[in-house]
Tab-separated table of C-alpha atoms and ligand atoms in Angstrom:
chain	number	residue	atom	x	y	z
A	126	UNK	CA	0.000	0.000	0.000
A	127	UNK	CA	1.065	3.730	-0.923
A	128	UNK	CA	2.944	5.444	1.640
A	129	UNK	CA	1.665	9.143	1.509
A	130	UNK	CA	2.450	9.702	5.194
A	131	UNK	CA	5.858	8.713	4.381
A	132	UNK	CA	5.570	10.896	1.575
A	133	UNK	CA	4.214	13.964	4.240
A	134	UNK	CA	7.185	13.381	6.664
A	135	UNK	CA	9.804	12.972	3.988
A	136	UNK	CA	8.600	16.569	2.634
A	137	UNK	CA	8.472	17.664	6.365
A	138	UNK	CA	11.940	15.988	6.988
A	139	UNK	CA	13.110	17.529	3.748
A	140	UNK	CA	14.170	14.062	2.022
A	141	UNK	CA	14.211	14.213	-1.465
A	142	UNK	CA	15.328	10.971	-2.426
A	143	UNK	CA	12.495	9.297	0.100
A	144	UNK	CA	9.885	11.743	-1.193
A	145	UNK	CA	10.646	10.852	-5.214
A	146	UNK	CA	10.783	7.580	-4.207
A	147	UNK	CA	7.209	6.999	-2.578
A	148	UNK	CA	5.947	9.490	-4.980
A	149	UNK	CA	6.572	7.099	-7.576
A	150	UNK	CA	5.220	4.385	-5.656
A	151	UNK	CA	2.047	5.936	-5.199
A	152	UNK	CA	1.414	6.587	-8.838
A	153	UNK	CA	2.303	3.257	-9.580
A	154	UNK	CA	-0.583	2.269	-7.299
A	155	UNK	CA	-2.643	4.505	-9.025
A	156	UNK	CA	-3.068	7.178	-5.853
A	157	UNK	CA	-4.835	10.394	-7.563
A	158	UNK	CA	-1.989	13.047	-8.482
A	159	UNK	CA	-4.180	15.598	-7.034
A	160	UNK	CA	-5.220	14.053	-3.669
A	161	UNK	CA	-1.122	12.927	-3.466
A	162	UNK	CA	-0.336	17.109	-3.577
A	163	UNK	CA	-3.507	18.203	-1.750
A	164	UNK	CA	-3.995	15.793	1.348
A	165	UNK	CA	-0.064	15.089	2.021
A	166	UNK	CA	2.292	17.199	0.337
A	167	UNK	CA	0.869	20.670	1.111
A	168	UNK	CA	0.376	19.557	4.919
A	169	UNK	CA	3.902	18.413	4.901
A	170	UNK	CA	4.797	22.006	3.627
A	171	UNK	CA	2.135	23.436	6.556
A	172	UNK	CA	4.080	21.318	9.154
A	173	UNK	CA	7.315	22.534	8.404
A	174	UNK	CA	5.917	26.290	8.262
A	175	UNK	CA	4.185	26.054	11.326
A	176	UNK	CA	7.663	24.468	13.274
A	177	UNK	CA	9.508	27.306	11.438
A	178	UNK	CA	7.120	30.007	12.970
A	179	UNK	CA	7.260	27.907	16.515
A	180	UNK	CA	11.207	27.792	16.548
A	181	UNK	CA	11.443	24.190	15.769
A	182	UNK	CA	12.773	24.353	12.529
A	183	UNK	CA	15.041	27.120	10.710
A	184	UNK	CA	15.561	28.911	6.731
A	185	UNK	CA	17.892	25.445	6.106
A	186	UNK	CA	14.579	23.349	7.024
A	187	UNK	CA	12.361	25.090	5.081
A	188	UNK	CA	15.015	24.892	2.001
A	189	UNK	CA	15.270	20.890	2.383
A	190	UNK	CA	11.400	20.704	2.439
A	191	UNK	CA	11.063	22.734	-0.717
A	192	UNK	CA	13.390	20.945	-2.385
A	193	UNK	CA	11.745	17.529	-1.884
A	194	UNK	CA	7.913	19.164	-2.224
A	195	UNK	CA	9.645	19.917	-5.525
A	196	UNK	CA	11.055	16.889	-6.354
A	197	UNK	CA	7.971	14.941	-5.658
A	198	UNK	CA	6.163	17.850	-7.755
A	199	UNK	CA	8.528	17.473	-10.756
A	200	UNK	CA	6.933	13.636	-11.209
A	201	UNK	CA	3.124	14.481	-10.470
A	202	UNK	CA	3.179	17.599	-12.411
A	203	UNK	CA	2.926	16.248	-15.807
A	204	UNK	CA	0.005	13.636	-14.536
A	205	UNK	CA	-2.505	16.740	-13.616
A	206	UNK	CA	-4.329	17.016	-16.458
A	207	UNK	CA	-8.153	18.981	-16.588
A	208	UNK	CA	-10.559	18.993	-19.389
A	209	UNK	CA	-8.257	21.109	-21.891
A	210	UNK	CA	-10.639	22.446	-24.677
A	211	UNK	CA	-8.304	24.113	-27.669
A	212	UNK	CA	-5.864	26.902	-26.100
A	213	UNK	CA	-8.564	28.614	-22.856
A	214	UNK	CA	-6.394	31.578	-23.132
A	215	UNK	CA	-2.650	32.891	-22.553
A	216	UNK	CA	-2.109	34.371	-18.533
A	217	UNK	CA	1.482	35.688	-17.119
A	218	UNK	CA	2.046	34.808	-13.636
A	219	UNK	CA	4.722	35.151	-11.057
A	220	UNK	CA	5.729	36.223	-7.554
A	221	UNK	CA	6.007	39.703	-6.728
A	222	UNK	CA	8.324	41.832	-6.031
A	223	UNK	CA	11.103	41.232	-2.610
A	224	UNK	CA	9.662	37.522	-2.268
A	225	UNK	CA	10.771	34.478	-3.627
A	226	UNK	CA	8.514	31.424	-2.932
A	227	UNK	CA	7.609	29.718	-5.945
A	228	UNK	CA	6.495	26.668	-5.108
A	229	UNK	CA	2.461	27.143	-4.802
A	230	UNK	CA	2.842	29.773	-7.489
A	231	UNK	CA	4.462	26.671	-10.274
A	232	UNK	CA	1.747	24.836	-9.280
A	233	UNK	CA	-0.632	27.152	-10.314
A	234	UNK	CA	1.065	27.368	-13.128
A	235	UNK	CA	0.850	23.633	-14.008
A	236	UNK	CA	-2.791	23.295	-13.119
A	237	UNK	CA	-3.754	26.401	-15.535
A	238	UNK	CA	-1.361	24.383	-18.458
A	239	UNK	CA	-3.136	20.914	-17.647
A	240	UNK	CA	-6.276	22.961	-18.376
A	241	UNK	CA	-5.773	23.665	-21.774
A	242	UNK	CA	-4.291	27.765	-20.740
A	243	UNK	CA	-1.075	29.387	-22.466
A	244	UNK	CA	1.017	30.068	-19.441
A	245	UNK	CA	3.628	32.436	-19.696
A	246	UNK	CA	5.718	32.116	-15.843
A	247	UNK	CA	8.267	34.792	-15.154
A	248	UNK	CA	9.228	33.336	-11.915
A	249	UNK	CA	9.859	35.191	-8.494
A	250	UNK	CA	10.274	38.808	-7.470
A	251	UNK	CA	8.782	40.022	-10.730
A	252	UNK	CA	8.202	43.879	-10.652
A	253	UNK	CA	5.315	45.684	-11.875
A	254	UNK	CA	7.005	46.798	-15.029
A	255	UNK	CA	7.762	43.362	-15.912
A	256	UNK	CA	4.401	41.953	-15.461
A	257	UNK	CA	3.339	44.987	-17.837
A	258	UNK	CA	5.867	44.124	-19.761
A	259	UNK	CA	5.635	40.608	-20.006
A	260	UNK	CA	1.500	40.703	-20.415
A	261	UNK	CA	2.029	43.168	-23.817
A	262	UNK	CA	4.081	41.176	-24.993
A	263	UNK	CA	2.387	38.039	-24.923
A	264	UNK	CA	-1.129	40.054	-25.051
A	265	UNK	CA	-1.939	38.151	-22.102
A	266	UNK	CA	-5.550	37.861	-21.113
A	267	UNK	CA	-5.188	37.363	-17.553
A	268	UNK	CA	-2.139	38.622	-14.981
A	269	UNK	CA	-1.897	36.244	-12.264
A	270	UNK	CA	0.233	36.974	-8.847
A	271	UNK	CA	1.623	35.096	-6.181
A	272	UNK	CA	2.418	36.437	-2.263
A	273	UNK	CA	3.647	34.114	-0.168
A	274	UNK	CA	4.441	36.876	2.735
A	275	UNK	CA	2.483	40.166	4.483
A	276	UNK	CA	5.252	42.258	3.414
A	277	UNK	CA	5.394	41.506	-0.093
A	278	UNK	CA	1.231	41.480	-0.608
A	279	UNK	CA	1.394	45.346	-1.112
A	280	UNK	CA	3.075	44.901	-4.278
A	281	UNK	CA	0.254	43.425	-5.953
A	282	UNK	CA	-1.732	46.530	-5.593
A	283	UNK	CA	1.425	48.541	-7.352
A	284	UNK	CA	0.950	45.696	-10.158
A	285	UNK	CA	-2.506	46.286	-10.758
A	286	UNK	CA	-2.258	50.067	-10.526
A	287	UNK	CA	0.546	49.779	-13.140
A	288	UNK	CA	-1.972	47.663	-15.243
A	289	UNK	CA	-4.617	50.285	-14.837
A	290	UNK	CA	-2.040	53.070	-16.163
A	291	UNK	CA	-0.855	51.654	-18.940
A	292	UNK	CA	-2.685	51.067	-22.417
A	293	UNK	CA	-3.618	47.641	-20.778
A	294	UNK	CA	-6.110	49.150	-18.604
A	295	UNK	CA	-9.423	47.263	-19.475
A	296	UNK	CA	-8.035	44.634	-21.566
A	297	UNK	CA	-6.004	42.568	-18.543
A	298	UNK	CA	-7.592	41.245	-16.064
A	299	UNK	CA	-5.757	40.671	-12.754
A	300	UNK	CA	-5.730	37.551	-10.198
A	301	UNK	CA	-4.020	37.187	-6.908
A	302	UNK	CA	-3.575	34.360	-4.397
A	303	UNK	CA	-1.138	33.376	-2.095
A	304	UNK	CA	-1.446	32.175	1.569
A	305	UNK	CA	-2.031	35.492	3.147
A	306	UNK	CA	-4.136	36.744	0.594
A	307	UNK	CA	-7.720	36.244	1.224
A	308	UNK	CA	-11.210	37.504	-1.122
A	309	UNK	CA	-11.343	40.671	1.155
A	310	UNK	CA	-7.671	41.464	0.403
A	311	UNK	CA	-8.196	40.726	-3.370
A	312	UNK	CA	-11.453	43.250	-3.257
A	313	UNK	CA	-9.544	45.664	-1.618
A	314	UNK	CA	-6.312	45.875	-4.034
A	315	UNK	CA	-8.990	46.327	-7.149
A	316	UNK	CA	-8.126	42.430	-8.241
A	317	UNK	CA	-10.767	40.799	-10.535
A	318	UNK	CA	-9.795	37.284	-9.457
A	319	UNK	CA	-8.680	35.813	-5.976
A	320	UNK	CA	-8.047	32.239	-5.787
A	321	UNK	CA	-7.015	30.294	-2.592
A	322	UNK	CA	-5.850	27.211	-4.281
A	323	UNK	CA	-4.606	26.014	-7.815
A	324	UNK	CA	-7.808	24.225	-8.464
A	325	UNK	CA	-10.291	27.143	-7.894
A	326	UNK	CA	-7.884	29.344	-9.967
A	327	UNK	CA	-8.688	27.492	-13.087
A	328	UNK	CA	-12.129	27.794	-11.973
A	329	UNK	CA	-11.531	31.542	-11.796
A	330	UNK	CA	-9.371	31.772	-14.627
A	331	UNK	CA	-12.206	30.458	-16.521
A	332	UNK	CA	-14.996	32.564	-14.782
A	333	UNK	CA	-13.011	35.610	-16.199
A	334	UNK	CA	-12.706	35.476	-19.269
A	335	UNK	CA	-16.306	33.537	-19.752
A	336	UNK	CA	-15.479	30.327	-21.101
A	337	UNK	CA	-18.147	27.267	-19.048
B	68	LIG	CO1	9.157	31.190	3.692
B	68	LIG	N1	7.794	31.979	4.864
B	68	LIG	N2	10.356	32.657	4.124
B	68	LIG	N3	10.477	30.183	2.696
B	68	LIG	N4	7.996	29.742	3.771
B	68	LIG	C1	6.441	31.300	4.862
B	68	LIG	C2	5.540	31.905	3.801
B	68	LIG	C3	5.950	31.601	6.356
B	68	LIG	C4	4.420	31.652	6.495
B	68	LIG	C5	6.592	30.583	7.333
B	68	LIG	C6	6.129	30.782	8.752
B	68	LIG	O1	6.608	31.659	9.441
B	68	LIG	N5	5.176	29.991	9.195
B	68	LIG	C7	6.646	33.003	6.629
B	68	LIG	C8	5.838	34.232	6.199
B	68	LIG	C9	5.302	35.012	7.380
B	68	LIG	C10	4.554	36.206	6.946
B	68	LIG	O2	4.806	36.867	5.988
B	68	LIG	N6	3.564	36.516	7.745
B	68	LIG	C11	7.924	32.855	5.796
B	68	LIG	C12	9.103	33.624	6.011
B	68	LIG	C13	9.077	34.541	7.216
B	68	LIG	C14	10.224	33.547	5.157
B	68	LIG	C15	11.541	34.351	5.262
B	68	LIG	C16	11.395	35.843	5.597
B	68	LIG	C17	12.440	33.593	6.295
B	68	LIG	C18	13.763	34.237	6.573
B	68	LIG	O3	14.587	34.381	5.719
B	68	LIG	N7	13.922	34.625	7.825
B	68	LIG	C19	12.147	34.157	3.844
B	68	LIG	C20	11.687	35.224	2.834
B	68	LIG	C21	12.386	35.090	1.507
B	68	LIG	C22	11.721	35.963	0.425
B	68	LIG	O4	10.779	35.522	-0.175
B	68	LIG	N8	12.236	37.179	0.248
B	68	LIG	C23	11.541	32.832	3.486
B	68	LIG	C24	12.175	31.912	2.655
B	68	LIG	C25	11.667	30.661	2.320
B	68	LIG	C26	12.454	29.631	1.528
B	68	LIG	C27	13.241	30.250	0.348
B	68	LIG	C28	13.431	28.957	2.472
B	68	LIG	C29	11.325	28.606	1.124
B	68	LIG	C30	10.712	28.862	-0.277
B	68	LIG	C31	11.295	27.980	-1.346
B	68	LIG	C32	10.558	28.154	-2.647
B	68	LIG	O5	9.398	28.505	-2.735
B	68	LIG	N9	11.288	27.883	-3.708
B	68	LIG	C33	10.229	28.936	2.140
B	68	LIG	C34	9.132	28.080	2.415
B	68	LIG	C35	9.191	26.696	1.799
B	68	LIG	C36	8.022	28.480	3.215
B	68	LIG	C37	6.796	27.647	3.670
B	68	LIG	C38	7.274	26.704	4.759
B	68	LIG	C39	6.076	26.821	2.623
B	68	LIG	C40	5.585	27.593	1.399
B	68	LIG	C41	5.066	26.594	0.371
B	68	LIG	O6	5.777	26.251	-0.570
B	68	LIG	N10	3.846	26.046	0.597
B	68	LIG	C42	5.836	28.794	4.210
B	68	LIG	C43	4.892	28.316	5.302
B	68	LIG	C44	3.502	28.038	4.794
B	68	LIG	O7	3.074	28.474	3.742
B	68	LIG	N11	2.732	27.349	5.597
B	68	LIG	C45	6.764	29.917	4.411
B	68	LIG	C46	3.251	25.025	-0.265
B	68	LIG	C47	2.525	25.665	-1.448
B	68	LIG	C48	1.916	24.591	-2.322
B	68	LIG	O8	1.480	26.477	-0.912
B	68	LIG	O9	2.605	28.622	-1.650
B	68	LIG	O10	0.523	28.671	-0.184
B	68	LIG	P1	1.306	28.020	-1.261
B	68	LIG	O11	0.425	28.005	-2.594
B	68	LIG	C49	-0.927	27.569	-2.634
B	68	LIG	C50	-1.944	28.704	-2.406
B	68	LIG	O12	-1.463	29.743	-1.572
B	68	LIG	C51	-2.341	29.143	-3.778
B	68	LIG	O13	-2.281	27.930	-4.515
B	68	LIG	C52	-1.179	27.129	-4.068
B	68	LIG	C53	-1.535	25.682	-4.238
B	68	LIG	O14	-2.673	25.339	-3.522
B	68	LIG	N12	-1.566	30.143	-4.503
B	68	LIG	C54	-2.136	30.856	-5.526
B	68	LIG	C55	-0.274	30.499	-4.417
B	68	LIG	N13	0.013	31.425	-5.329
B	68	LIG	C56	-1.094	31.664	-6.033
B	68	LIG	C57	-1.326	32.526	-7.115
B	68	LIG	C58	-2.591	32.570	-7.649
B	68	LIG	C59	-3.624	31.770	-7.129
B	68	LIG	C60	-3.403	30.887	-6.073
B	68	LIG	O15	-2.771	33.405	-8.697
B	68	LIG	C61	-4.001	33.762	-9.043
Protein backbone atom coordinates (compact mmCIF):
# COMPACT_ATOMS: atom_id res chain seq x y z
CA UNK A 1 0.00 0.00 0.00
CA UNK A 2 1.06 3.73 -0.92
CA UNK A 3 2.94 5.44 1.64
CA UNK A 4 1.66 9.14 1.51
CA UNK A 5 2.45 9.70 5.19
CA UNK A 6 5.86 8.71 4.38
CA UNK A 7 5.57 10.90 1.58
CA UNK A 8 4.21 13.96 4.24
CA UNK A 9 7.19 13.38 6.66
CA UNK A 10 9.80 12.97 3.99
CA UNK A 11 8.60 16.57 2.63
CA UNK A 12 8.47 17.66 6.36
CA UNK A 13 11.94 15.99 6.99
CA UNK A 14 13.11 17.53 3.75
CA UNK A 15 14.17 14.06 2.02
CA UNK A 16 14.21 14.21 -1.46
CA UNK A 17 15.33 10.97 -2.43
CA UNK A 18 12.50 9.30 0.10
CA UNK A 19 9.88 11.74 -1.19
CA UNK A 20 10.65 10.85 -5.21
CA UNK A 21 10.78 7.58 -4.21
CA UNK A 22 7.21 7.00 -2.58
CA UNK A 23 5.95 9.49 -4.98
CA UNK A 24 6.57 7.10 -7.58
CA UNK A 25 5.22 4.39 -5.66
CA UNK A 26 2.05 5.94 -5.20
CA UNK A 27 1.41 6.59 -8.84
CA UNK A 28 2.30 3.26 -9.58
CA UNK A 29 -0.58 2.27 -7.30
CA UNK A 30 -2.64 4.50 -9.02
CA UNK A 31 -3.07 7.18 -5.85
CA UNK A 32 -4.83 10.39 -7.56
CA UNK A 33 -1.99 13.05 -8.48
CA UNK A 34 -4.18 15.60 -7.03
CA UNK A 35 -5.22 14.05 -3.67
CA UNK A 36 -1.12 12.93 -3.47
CA UNK A 37 -0.34 17.11 -3.58
CA UNK A 38 -3.51 18.20 -1.75
CA UNK A 39 -4.00 15.79 1.35
CA UNK A 40 -0.06 15.09 2.02
CA UNK A 41 2.29 17.20 0.34
CA UNK A 42 0.87 20.67 1.11
CA UNK A 43 0.38 19.56 4.92
CA UNK A 44 3.90 18.41 4.90
CA UNK A 45 4.80 22.01 3.63
CA UNK A 46 2.14 23.44 6.56
CA UNK A 47 4.08 21.32 9.15
CA UNK A 48 7.31 22.53 8.40
CA UNK A 49 5.92 26.29 8.26
CA UNK A 50 4.19 26.05 11.33
CA UNK A 51 7.66 24.47 13.27
CA UNK A 52 9.51 27.31 11.44
CA UNK A 53 7.12 30.01 12.97
CA UNK A 54 7.26 27.91 16.51
CA UNK A 55 11.21 27.79 16.55
CA UNK A 56 11.44 24.19 15.77
CA UNK A 57 12.77 24.35 12.53
CA UNK A 58 15.04 27.12 10.71
CA UNK A 59 15.56 28.91 6.73
CA UNK A 60 17.89 25.45 6.11
CA UNK A 61 14.58 23.35 7.02
CA UNK A 62 12.36 25.09 5.08
CA UNK A 63 15.02 24.89 2.00
CA UNK A 64 15.27 20.89 2.38
CA UNK A 65 11.40 20.70 2.44
CA UNK A 66 11.06 22.73 -0.72
CA UNK A 67 13.39 20.94 -2.39
CA UNK A 68 11.75 17.53 -1.88
CA UNK A 69 7.91 19.16 -2.22
CA UNK A 70 9.64 19.92 -5.52
CA UNK A 71 11.06 16.89 -6.35
CA UNK A 72 7.97 14.94 -5.66
CA UNK A 73 6.16 17.85 -7.75
CA UNK A 74 8.53 17.47 -10.76
CA UNK A 75 6.93 13.64 -11.21
CA UNK A 76 3.12 14.48 -10.47
CA UNK A 77 3.18 17.60 -12.41
CA UNK A 78 2.93 16.25 -15.81
CA UNK A 79 0.00 13.64 -14.54
CA UNK A 80 -2.50 16.74 -13.62
CA UNK A 81 -4.33 17.02 -16.46
CA UNK A 82 -8.15 18.98 -16.59
CA UNK A 83 -10.56 18.99 -19.39
CA UNK A 84 -8.26 21.11 -21.89
CA UNK A 85 -10.64 22.45 -24.68
CA UNK A 86 -8.30 24.11 -27.67
CA UNK A 87 -5.86 26.90 -26.10
CA UNK A 88 -8.56 28.61 -22.86
CA UNK A 89 -6.39 31.58 -23.13
CA UNK A 90 -2.65 32.89 -22.55
CA UNK A 91 -2.11 34.37 -18.53
CA UNK A 92 1.48 35.69 -17.12
CA UNK A 93 2.05 34.81 -13.64
CA UNK A 94 4.72 35.15 -11.06
CA UNK A 95 5.73 36.22 -7.55
CA UNK A 96 6.01 39.70 -6.73
CA UNK A 97 8.32 41.83 -6.03
CA UNK A 98 11.10 41.23 -2.61
CA UNK A 99 9.66 37.52 -2.27
CA UNK A 100 10.77 34.48 -3.63
CA UNK A 101 8.51 31.42 -2.93
CA UNK A 102 7.61 29.72 -5.95
CA UNK A 103 6.50 26.67 -5.11
CA UNK A 104 2.46 27.14 -4.80
CA UNK A 105 2.84 29.77 -7.49
CA UNK A 106 4.46 26.67 -10.27
CA UNK A 107 1.75 24.84 -9.28
CA UNK A 108 -0.63 27.15 -10.31
CA UNK A 109 1.06 27.37 -13.13
CA UNK A 110 0.85 23.63 -14.01
CA UNK A 111 -2.79 23.30 -13.12
CA UNK A 112 -3.75 26.40 -15.54
CA UNK A 113 -1.36 24.38 -18.46
CA UNK A 114 -3.14 20.91 -17.65
CA UNK A 115 -6.28 22.96 -18.38
CA UNK A 116 -5.77 23.67 -21.77
CA UNK A 117 -4.29 27.77 -20.74
CA UNK A 118 -1.07 29.39 -22.47
CA UNK A 119 1.02 30.07 -19.44
CA UNK A 120 3.63 32.44 -19.70
CA UNK A 121 5.72 32.12 -15.84
CA UNK A 122 8.27 34.79 -15.15
CA UNK A 123 9.23 33.34 -11.92
CA UNK A 124 9.86 35.19 -8.49
CA UNK A 125 10.27 38.81 -7.47
CA UNK A 126 8.78 40.02 -10.73
CA UNK A 127 8.20 43.88 -10.65
CA UNK A 128 5.32 45.68 -11.87
CA UNK A 129 7.00 46.80 -15.03
CA UNK A 130 7.76 43.36 -15.91
CA UNK A 131 4.40 41.95 -15.46
CA UNK A 132 3.34 44.99 -17.84
CA UNK A 133 5.87 44.12 -19.76
CA UNK A 134 5.63 40.61 -20.01
CA UNK A 135 1.50 40.70 -20.42
CA UNK A 136 2.03 43.17 -23.82
CA UNK A 137 4.08 41.18 -24.99
CA UNK A 138 2.39 38.04 -24.92
CA UNK A 139 -1.13 40.05 -25.05
CA UNK A 140 -1.94 38.15 -22.10
CA UNK A 141 -5.55 37.86 -21.11
CA UNK A 142 -5.19 37.36 -17.55
CA UNK A 143 -2.14 38.62 -14.98
CA UNK A 144 -1.90 36.24 -12.26
CA UNK A 145 0.23 36.97 -8.85
CA UNK A 146 1.62 35.10 -6.18
CA UNK A 147 2.42 36.44 -2.26
CA UNK A 148 3.65 34.11 -0.17
CA UNK A 149 4.44 36.88 2.74
CA UNK A 150 2.48 40.17 4.48
CA UNK A 151 5.25 42.26 3.41
CA UNK A 152 5.39 41.51 -0.09
CA UNK A 153 1.23 41.48 -0.61
CA UNK A 154 1.39 45.35 -1.11
CA UNK A 155 3.08 44.90 -4.28
CA UNK A 156 0.25 43.43 -5.95
CA UNK A 157 -1.73 46.53 -5.59
CA UNK A 158 1.42 48.54 -7.35
CA UNK A 159 0.95 45.70 -10.16
CA UNK A 160 -2.51 46.29 -10.76
CA UNK A 161 -2.26 50.07 -10.53
CA UNK A 162 0.55 49.78 -13.14
CA UNK A 163 -1.97 47.66 -15.24
CA UNK A 164 -4.62 50.28 -14.84
CA UNK A 165 -2.04 53.07 -16.16
CA UNK A 166 -0.85 51.65 -18.94
CA UNK A 167 -2.68 51.07 -22.42
CA UNK A 168 -3.62 47.64 -20.78
CA UNK A 169 -6.11 49.15 -18.60
CA UNK A 170 -9.42 47.26 -19.48
CA UNK A 171 -8.03 44.63 -21.57
CA UNK A 172 -6.00 42.57 -18.54
CA UNK A 173 -7.59 41.24 -16.06
CA UNK A 174 -5.76 40.67 -12.75
CA UNK A 175 -5.73 37.55 -10.20
CA UNK A 176 -4.02 37.19 -6.91
CA UNK A 177 -3.57 34.36 -4.40
CA UNK A 178 -1.14 33.38 -2.09
CA UNK A 179 -1.45 32.18 1.57
CA UNK A 180 -2.03 35.49 3.15
CA UNK A 181 -4.14 36.74 0.59
CA UNK A 182 -7.72 36.24 1.22
CA UNK A 183 -11.21 37.50 -1.12
CA UNK A 184 -11.34 40.67 1.16
CA UNK A 185 -7.67 41.46 0.40
CA UNK A 186 -8.20 40.73 -3.37
CA UNK A 187 -11.45 43.25 -3.26
CA UNK A 188 -9.54 45.66 -1.62
CA UNK A 189 -6.31 45.88 -4.03
CA UNK A 190 -8.99 46.33 -7.15
CA UNK A 191 -8.13 42.43 -8.24
CA UNK A 192 -10.77 40.80 -10.53
CA UNK A 193 -9.79 37.28 -9.46
CA UNK A 194 -8.68 35.81 -5.98
CA UNK A 195 -8.05 32.24 -5.79
CA UNK A 196 -7.02 30.29 -2.59
CA UNK A 197 -5.85 27.21 -4.28
CA UNK A 198 -4.61 26.01 -7.81
CA UNK A 199 -7.81 24.23 -8.46
CA UNK A 200 -10.29 27.14 -7.89
CA UNK A 201 -7.88 29.34 -9.97
CA UNK A 202 -8.69 27.49 -13.09
CA UNK A 203 -12.13 27.79 -11.97
CA UNK A 204 -11.53 31.54 -11.80
CA UNK A 205 -9.37 31.77 -14.63
CA UNK A 206 -12.21 30.46 -16.52
CA UNK A 207 -15.00 32.56 -14.78
CA UNK A 208 -13.01 35.61 -16.20
CA UNK A 209 -12.71 35.48 -19.27
CA UNK A 210 -16.31 33.54 -19.75
CA UNK A 211 -15.48 30.33 -21.10
CA UNK A 212 -18.15 27.27 -19.05
CO1 LIG B 1 9.16 31.19 3.69
N1 LIG B 1 7.79 31.98 4.86
N2 LIG B 1 10.36 32.66 4.12
N3 LIG B 1 10.48 30.18 2.70
N4 LIG B 1 8.00 29.74 3.77
C1 LIG B 1 6.44 31.30 4.86
C2 LIG B 1 5.54 31.90 3.80
C3 LIG B 1 5.95 31.60 6.36
C4 LIG B 1 4.42 31.65 6.50
C5 LIG B 1 6.59 30.58 7.33
C6 LIG B 1 6.13 30.78 8.75
O1 LIG B 1 6.61 31.66 9.44
N5 LIG B 1 5.18 29.99 9.19
C7 LIG B 1 6.65 33.00 6.63
C8 LIG B 1 5.84 34.23 6.20
C9 LIG B 1 5.30 35.01 7.38
C10 LIG B 1 4.55 36.21 6.95
O2 LIG B 1 4.81 36.87 5.99
N6 LIG B 1 3.56 36.52 7.75
C11 LIG B 1 7.92 32.85 5.80
C12 LIG B 1 9.10 33.62 6.01
C13 LIG B 1 9.08 34.54 7.22
C14 LIG B 1 10.22 33.55 5.16
C15 LIG B 1 11.54 34.35 5.26
C16 LIG B 1 11.40 35.84 5.60
C17 LIG B 1 12.44 33.59 6.30
C18 LIG B 1 13.76 34.24 6.57
O3 LIG B 1 14.59 34.38 5.72
N7 LIG B 1 13.92 34.63 7.82
C19 LIG B 1 12.15 34.16 3.84
C20 LIG B 1 11.69 35.22 2.83
C21 LIG B 1 12.39 35.09 1.51
C22 LIG B 1 11.72 35.96 0.43
O4 LIG B 1 10.78 35.52 -0.17
N8 LIG B 1 12.24 37.18 0.25
C23 LIG B 1 11.54 32.83 3.49
C24 LIG B 1 12.17 31.91 2.65
C25 LIG B 1 11.67 30.66 2.32
C26 LIG B 1 12.45 29.63 1.53
C27 LIG B 1 13.24 30.25 0.35
C28 LIG B 1 13.43 28.96 2.47
C29 LIG B 1 11.32 28.61 1.12
C30 LIG B 1 10.71 28.86 -0.28
C31 LIG B 1 11.30 27.98 -1.35
C32 LIG B 1 10.56 28.15 -2.65
O5 LIG B 1 9.40 28.51 -2.73
N9 LIG B 1 11.29 27.88 -3.71
C33 LIG B 1 10.23 28.94 2.14
C34 LIG B 1 9.13 28.08 2.42
C35 LIG B 1 9.19 26.70 1.80
C36 LIG B 1 8.02 28.48 3.22
C37 LIG B 1 6.80 27.65 3.67
C38 LIG B 1 7.27 26.70 4.76
C39 LIG B 1 6.08 26.82 2.62
C40 LIG B 1 5.59 27.59 1.40
C41 LIG B 1 5.07 26.59 0.37
O6 LIG B 1 5.78 26.25 -0.57
N10 LIG B 1 3.85 26.05 0.60
C42 LIG B 1 5.84 28.79 4.21
C43 LIG B 1 4.89 28.32 5.30
C44 LIG B 1 3.50 28.04 4.79
O7 LIG B 1 3.07 28.47 3.74
N11 LIG B 1 2.73 27.35 5.60
C45 LIG B 1 6.76 29.92 4.41
C46 LIG B 1 3.25 25.03 -0.26
C47 LIG B 1 2.52 25.67 -1.45
C48 LIG B 1 1.92 24.59 -2.32
O8 LIG B 1 1.48 26.48 -0.91
O9 LIG B 1 2.61 28.62 -1.65
O10 LIG B 1 0.52 28.67 -0.18
P1 LIG B 1 1.31 28.02 -1.26
O11 LIG B 1 0.42 28.01 -2.59
C49 LIG B 1 -0.93 27.57 -2.63
C50 LIG B 1 -1.94 28.70 -2.41
O12 LIG B 1 -1.46 29.74 -1.57
C51 LIG B 1 -2.34 29.14 -3.78
O13 LIG B 1 -2.28 27.93 -4.51
C52 LIG B 1 -1.18 27.13 -4.07
C53 LIG B 1 -1.54 25.68 -4.24
O14 LIG B 1 -2.67 25.34 -3.52
N12 LIG B 1 -1.57 30.14 -4.50
C54 LIG B 1 -2.14 30.86 -5.53
C55 LIG B 1 -0.27 30.50 -4.42
N13 LIG B 1 0.01 31.42 -5.33
C56 LIG B 1 -1.09 31.66 -6.03
C57 LIG B 1 -1.33 32.53 -7.12
C58 LIG B 1 -2.59 32.57 -7.65
C59 LIG B 1 -3.62 31.77 -7.13
C60 LIG B 1 -3.40 30.89 -6.07
O15 LIG B 1 -2.77 33.41 -8.70
C61 LIG B 1 -4.00 33.76 -9.04
Amino acid sequence: MANLNGLQEAIVGGKLETAVALTNEAIAEGCDPQAIINDYMIKGMEEIGARFEAGQAFVPNLLMSARAMKGALDILKPLMRGKAAGSAGRIVIGTVQGDLHDIGKNLVASMLEGCGFEVVNLGVDISSERFVEAAREHDAQIVCMSALLTTTMPRMKEVIAAINGSDLKGKVKTMVGGAPVNERFAASIGADGYSSNANNAVAMARSLLGIA
